[in-house]
PDB file of C-alpha atoms in Angstrom:
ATOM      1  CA  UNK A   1       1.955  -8.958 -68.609  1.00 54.00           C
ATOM      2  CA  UNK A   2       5.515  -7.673 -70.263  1.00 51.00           C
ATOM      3  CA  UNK A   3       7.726  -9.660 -72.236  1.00 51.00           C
ATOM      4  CA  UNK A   4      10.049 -10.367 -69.136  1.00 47.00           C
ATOM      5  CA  UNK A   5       7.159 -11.817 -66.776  1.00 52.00           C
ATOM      6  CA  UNK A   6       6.009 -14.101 -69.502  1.00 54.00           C
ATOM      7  CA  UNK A   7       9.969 -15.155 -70.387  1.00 52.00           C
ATOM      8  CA  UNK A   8       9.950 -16.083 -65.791  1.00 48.00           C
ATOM      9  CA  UNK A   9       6.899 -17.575 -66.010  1.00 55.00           C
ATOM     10  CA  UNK A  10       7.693 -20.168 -69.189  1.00 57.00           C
ATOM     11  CA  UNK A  11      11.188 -20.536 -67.477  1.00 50.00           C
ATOM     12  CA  UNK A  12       9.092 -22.324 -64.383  1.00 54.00           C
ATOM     13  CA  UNK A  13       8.630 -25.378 -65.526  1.00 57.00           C
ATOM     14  CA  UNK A  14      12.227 -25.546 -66.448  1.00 54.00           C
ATOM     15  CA  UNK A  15      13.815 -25.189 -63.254  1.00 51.00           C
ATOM     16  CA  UNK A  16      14.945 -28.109 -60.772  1.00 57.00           C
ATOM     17  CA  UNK A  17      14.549 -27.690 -57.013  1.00 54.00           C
ATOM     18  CA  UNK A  18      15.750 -29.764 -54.362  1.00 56.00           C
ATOM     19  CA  UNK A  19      13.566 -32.507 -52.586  1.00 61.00           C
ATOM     20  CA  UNK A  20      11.627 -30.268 -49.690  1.00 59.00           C
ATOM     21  CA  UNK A  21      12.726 -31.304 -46.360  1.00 61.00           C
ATOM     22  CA  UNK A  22      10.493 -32.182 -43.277  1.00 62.00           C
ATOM     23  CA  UNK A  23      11.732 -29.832 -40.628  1.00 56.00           C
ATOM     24  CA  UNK A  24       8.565 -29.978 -38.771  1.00 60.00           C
ATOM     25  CA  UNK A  25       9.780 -33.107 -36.915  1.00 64.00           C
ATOM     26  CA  UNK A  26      12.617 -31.401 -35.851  1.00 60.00           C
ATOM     27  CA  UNK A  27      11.572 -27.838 -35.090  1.00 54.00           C
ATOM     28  CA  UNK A  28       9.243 -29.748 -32.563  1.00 57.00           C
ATOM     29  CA  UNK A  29      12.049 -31.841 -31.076  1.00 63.00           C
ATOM     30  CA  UNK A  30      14.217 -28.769 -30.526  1.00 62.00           C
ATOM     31  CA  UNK A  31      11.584 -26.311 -28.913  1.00 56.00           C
ATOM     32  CA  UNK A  32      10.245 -29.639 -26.434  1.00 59.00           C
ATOM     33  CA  UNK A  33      14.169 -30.922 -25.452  1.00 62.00           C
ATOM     34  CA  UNK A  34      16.518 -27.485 -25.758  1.00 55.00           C
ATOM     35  CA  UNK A  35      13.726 -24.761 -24.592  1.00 54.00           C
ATOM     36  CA  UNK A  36      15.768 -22.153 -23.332  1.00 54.00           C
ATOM     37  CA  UNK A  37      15.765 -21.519 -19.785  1.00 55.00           C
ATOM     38  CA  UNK A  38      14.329 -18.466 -18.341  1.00 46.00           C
ATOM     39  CA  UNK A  39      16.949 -15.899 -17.620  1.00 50.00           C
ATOM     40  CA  UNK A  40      16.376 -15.516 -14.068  1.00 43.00           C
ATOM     41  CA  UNK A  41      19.956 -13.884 -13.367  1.00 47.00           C
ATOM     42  CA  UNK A  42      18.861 -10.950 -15.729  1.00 49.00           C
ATOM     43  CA  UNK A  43      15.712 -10.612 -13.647  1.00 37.00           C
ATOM     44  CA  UNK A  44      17.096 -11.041 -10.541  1.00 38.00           C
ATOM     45  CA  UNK A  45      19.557  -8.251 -11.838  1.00 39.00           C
ATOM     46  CA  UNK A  46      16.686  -5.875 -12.657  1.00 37.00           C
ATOM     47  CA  UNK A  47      15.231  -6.374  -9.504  1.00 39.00           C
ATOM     48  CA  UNK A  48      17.809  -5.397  -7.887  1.00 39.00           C
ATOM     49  CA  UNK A  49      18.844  -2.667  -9.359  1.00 34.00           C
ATOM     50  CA  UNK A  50      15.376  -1.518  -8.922  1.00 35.00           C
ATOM     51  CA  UNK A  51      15.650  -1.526  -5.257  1.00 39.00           C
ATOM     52  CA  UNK A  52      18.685   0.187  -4.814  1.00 39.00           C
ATOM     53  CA  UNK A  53      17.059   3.145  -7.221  1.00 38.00           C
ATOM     54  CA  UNK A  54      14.094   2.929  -4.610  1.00 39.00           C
ATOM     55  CA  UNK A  55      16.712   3.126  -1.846  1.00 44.00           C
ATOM     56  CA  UNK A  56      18.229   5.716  -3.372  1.00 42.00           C
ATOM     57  CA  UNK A  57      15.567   8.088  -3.535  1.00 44.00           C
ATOM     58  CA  UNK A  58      14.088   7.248  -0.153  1.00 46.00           C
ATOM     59  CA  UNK A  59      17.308   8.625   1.143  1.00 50.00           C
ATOM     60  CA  UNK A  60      16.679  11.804  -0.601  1.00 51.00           C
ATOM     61  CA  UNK A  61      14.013  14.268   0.876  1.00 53.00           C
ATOM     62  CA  UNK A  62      13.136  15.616  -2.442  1.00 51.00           C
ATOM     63  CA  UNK A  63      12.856  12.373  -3.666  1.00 47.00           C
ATOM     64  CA  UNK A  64      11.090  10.725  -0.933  1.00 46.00           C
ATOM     65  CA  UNK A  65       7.970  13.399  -0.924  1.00 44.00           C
ATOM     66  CA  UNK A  66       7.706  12.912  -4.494  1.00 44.00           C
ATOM     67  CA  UNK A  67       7.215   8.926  -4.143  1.00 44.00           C
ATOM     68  CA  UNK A  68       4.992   9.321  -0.785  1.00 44.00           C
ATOM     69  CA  UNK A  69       2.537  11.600  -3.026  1.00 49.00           C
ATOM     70  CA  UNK A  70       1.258   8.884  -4.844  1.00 48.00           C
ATOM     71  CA  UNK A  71       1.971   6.368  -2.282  1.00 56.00           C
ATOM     72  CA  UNK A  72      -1.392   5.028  -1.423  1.00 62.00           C
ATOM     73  CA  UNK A  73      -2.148   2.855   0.978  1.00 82.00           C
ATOM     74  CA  UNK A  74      -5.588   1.873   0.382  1.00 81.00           C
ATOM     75  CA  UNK A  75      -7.760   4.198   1.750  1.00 80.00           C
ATOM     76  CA  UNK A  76      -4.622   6.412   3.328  1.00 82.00           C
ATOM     77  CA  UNK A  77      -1.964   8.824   1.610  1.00 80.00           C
ATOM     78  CA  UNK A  78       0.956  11.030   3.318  1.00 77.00           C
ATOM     79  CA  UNK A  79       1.521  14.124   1.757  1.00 78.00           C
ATOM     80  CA  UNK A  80       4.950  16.113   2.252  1.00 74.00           C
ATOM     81  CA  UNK A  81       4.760  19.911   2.726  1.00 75.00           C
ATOM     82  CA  UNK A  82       6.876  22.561   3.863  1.00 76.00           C
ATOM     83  CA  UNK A  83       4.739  24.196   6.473  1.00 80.00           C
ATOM     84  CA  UNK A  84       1.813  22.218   8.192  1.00 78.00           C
ATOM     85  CA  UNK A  85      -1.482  22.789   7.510  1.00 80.00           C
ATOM     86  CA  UNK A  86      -3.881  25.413  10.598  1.00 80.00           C
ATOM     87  CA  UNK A  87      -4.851  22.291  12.784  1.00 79.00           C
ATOM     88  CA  UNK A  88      -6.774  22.145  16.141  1.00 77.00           C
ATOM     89  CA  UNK A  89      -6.233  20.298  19.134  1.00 78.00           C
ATOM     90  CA  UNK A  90      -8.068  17.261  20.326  1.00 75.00           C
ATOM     91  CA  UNK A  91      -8.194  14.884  23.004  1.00 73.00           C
ATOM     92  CA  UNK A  92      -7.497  10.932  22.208  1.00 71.00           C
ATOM     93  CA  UNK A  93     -10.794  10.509  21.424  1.00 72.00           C
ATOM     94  CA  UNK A  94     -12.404  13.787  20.133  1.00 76.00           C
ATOM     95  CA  UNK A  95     -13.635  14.369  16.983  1.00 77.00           C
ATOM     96  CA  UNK A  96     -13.904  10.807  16.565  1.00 84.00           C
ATOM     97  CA  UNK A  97     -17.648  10.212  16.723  1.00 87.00           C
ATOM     98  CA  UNK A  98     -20.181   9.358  19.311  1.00 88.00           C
ATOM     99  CA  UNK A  99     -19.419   6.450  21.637  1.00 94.00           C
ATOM    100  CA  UNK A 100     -21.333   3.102  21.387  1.00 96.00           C
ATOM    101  CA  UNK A 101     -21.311  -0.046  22.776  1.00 97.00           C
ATOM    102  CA  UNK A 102     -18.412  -2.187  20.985  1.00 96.00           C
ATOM    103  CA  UNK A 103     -21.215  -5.083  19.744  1.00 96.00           C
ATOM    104  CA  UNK A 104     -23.304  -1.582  18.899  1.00 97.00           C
ATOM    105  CA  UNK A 105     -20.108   0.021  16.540  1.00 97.00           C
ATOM    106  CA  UNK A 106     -19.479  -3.394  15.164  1.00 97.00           C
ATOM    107  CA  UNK A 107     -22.855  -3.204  13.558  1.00 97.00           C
ATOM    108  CA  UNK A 108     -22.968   0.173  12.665  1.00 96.00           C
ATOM    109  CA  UNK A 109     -19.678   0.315  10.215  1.00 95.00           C
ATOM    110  CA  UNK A 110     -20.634  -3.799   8.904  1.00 96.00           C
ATOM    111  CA  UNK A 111     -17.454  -5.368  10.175  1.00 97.00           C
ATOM    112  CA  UNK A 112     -15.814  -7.098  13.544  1.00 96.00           C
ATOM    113  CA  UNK A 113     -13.214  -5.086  15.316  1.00 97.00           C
ATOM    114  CA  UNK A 114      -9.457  -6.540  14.182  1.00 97.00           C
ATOM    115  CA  UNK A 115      -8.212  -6.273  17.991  1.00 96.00           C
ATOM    116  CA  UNK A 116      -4.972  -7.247  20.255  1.00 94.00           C
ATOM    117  CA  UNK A 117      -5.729  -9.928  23.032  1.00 92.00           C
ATOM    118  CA  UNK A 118      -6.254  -8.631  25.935  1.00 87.00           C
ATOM    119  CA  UNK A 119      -6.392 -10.501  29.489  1.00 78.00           C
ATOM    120  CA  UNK A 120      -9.396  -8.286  30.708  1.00 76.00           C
ATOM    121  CA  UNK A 121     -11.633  -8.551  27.916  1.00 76.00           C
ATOM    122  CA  UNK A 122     -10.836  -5.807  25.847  1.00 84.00           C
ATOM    123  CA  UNK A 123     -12.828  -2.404  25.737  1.00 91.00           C
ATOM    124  CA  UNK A 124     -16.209  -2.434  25.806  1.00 92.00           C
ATOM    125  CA  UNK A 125     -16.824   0.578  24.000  1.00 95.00           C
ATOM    126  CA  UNK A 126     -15.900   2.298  20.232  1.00 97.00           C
ATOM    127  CA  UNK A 127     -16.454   5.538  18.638  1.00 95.00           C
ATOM    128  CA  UNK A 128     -17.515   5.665  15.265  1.00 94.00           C
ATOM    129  CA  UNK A 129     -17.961   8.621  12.511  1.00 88.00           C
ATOM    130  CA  UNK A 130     -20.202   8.725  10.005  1.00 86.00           C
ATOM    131  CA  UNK A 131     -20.822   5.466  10.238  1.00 90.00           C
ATOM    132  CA  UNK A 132     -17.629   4.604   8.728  1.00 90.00           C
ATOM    133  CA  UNK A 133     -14.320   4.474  10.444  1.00 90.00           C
ATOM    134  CA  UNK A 134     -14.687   2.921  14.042  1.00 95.00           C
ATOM    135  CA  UNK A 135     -11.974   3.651  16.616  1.00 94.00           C
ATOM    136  CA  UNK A 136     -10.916   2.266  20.626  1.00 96.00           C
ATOM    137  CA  UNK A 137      -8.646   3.361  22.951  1.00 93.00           C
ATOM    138  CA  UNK A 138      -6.398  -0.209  24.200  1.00 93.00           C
ATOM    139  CA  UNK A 139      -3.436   0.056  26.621  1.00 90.00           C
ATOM    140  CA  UNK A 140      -0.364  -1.031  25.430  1.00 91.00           C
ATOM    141  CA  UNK A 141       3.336  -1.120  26.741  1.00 91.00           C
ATOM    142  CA  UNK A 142       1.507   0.925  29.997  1.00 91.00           C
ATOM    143  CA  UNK A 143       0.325   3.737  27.597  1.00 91.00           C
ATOM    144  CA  UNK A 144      -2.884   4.448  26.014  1.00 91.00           C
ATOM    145  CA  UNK A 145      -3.289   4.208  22.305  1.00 94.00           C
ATOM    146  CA  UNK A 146      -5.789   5.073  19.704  1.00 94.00           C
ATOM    147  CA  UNK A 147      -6.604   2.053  16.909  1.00 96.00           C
ATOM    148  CA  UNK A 148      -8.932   3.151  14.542  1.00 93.00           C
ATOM    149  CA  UNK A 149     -10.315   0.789  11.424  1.00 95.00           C
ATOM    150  CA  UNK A 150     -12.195   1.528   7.926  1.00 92.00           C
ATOM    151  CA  UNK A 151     -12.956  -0.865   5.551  1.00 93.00           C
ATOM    152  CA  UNK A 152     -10.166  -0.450   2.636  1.00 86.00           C
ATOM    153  CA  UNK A 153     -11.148   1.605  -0.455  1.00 78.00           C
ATOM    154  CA  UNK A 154      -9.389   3.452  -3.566  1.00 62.00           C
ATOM    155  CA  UNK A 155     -11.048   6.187  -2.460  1.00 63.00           C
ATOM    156  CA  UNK A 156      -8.710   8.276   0.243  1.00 67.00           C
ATOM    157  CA  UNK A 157     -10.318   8.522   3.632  1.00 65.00           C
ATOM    158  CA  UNK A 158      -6.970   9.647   5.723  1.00 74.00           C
ATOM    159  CA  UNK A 159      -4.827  11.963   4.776  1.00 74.00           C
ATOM    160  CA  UNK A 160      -1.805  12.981   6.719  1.00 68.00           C
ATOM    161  CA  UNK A 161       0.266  15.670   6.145  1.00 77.00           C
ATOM    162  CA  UNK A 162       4.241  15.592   7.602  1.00 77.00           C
ATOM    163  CA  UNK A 163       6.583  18.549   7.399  1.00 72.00           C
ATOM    164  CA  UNK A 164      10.398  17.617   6.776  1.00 71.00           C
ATOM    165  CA  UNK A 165      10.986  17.308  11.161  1.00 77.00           C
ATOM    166  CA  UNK A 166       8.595  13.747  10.625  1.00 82.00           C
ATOM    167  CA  UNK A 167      10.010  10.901   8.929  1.00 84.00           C
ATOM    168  CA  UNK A 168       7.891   7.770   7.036  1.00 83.00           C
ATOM    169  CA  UNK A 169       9.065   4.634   6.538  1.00 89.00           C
ATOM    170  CA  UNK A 170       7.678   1.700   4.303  1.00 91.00           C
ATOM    171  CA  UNK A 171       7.284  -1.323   6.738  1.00 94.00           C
ATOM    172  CA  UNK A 172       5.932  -4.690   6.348  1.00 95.00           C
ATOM    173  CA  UNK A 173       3.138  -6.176   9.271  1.00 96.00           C
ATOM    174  CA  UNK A 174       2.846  -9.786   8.567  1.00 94.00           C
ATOM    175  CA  UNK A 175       3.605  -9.663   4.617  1.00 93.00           C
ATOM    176  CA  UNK A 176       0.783  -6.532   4.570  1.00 93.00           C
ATOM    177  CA  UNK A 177       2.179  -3.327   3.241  1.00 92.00           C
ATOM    178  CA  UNK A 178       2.325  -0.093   6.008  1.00 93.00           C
ATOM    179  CA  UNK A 179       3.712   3.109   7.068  1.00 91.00           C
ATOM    180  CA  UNK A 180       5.725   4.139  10.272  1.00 93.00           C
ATOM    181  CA  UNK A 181       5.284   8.390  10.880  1.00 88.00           C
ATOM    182  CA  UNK A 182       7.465   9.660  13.494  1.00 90.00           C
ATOM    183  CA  UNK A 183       8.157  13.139  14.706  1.00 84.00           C
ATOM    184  CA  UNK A 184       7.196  15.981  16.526  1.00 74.00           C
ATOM    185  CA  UNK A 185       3.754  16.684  15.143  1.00 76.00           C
ATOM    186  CA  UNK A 186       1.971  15.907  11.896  1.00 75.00           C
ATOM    187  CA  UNK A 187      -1.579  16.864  11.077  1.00 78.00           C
ATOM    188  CA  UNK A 188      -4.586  14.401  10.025  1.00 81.00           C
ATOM    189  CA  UNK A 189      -7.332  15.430   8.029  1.00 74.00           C
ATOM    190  CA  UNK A 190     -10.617  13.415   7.112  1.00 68.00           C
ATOM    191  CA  UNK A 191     -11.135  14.139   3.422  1.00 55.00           C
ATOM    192  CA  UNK A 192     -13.302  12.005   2.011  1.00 52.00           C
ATOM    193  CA  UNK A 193     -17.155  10.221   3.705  1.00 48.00           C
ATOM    194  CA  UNK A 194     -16.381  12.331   7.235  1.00 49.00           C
ATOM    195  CA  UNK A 195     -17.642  15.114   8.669  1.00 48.00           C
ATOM    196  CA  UNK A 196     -14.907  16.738  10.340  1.00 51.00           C
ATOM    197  CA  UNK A 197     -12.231  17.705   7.767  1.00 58.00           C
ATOM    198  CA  UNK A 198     -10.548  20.332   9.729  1.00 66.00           C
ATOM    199  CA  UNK A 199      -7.126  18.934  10.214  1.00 79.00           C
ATOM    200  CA  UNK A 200      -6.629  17.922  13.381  1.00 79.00           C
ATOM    201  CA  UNK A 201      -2.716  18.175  14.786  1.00 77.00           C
ATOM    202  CA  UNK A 202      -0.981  14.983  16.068  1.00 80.00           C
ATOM    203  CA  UNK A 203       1.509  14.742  18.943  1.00 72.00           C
ATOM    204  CA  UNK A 204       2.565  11.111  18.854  1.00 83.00           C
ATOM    205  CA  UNK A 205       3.361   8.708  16.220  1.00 91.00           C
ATOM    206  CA  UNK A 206       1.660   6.730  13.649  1.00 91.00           C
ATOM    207  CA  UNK A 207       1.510   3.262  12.379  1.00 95.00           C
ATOM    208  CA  UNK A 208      -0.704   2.435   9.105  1.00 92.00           C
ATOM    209  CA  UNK A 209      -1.204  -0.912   7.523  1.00 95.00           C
ATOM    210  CA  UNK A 210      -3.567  -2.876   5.478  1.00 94.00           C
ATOM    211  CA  UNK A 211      -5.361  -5.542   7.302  1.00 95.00           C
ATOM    212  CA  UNK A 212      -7.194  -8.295   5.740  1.00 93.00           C
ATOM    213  CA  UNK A 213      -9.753  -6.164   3.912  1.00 93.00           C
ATOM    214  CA  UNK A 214      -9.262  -3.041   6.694  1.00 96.00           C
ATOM    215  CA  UNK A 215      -7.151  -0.035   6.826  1.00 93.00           C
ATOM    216  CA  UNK A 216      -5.426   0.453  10.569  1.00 95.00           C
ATOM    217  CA  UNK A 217      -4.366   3.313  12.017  1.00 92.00           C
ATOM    218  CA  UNK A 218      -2.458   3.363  15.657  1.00 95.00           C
ATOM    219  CA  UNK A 219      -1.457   6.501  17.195  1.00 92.00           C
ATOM    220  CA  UNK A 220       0.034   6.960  20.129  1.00 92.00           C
ATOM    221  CA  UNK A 221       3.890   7.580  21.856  1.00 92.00           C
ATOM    222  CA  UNK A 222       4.652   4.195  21.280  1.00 95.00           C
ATOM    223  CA  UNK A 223       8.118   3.243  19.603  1.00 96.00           C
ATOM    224  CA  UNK A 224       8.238   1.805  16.683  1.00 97.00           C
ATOM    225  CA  UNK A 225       9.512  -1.773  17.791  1.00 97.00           C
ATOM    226  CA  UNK A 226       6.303  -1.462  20.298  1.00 97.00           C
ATOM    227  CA  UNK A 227       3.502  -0.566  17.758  1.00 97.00           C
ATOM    228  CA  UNK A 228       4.922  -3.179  15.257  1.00 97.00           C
ATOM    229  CA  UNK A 229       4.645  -5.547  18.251  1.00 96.00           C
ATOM    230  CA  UNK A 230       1.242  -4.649  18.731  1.00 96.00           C
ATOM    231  CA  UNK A 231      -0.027  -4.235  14.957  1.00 97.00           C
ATOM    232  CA  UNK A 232       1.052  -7.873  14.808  1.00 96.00           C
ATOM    233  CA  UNK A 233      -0.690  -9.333  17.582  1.00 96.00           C
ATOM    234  CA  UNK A 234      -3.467  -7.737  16.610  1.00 95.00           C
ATOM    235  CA  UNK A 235      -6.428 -10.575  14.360  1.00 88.00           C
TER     236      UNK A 235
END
């Protein structure tokens, strides 16, 4: 110890301080009676600012493809690309997996069909592949449409892939996230669990949306308005 420490510390005893004050008393009082309130403008702010950024860029193509790249939509993704992928043709139903009796499918993939009512009983058949993804052909608006169901992983069992003539759209089905594809043609491919994984090209449009614990997929040359109809009737 130097000559200055020991000078501070036999000055110590020497010095008067004020009485200490209780503030504990009153740093309680103030946090319980003048909390701040939550700044829910700035949020509300944020949030909106957010969207319109979102907006923005679903407005631009460039933009758009980048965010539906890593748009995933449990179990599905859209990928943008400038020329489609070699697809072959199928019927409504082909590639889709042996028929079997609906009660029959129902068993095989380990869940109950999410269907539309239907005033005739509904069909009585389903196709499934690999055990997997289940799908029916139900009339609708006096066309036929394909619904096909999976149970909803992270891992990506659809793929579809749009040039810039389709368009996708985020949409809402009862509070469940989804995607509208519309266009000319897009092309589907099975990537992950299936057995066919050549892509197969689509004529017709496209509704996907998460279901309860399922992933939904209706195709057909529906409208928009008339597949959202139907994706919502459908428990």
């Amino acid at each position: 110890m130097n000559e200055l420490e020991r000078r501070l510390l036999a000055l110590g005893p020497e010095l008067e301080l004020p009485p200490e004050r209780d503030v504990a008393a009153a740093v309680v009082a103030r946090l319980e009676n003048g909390r701040r309130p939550f700044p829910w403008h700035r949020v509300a702010t944020a949030l909106a600012i957010v969207a319109v950024a979102v907006g923005a860029a679903f407005a631009v193509p460039q933009a758009r493809s980048t965010i539906l790249r890593w748009f995933h939509l449990r179990g599905a993704t859209i990928e943008r690309v400038e020329t489609l992928p070699p697809a072959v043709k199928r019927s409504q139903a082909g590639g889709l997996g042996r028929p079997s009796p609906l009660a029959e499918a129902e068993r095989i993939v380990g869940f109950d069909l999410a269907l539309p009512p239907f005033e005739d009983g509904g069909p009585k058949r389903a196709y499934v592949l690999d055990g997997v993804l289940a799908s029916v052909i139900v009339e609708a608006h006096g066309r036929s449409v394909l619904l096909s169901e999976f149970r909803s992983s992270d891992l990506d069992f659809l793929k579809k892939v749009t040039d810039g003539e389709t368009s996708v759209e985020p949409v809402r089905i009862d509070g469940d996230p989804g995607l509208w594809v519309e266009g000319p043609r897009h092309a589907l491919i099975y990537p992950g669990g299936f057995s066919e994984r050549r892509p197969i090209l689509i004529h017709g449009n496209v509704l996907l949306w998460v279901h309860g614990d399922l992933t939904l997929r209706l195709e057909g040359k529906l409208a928009k308005a008339q597949a959202l109809r139907l994706a919502r009737a459908i428990r």
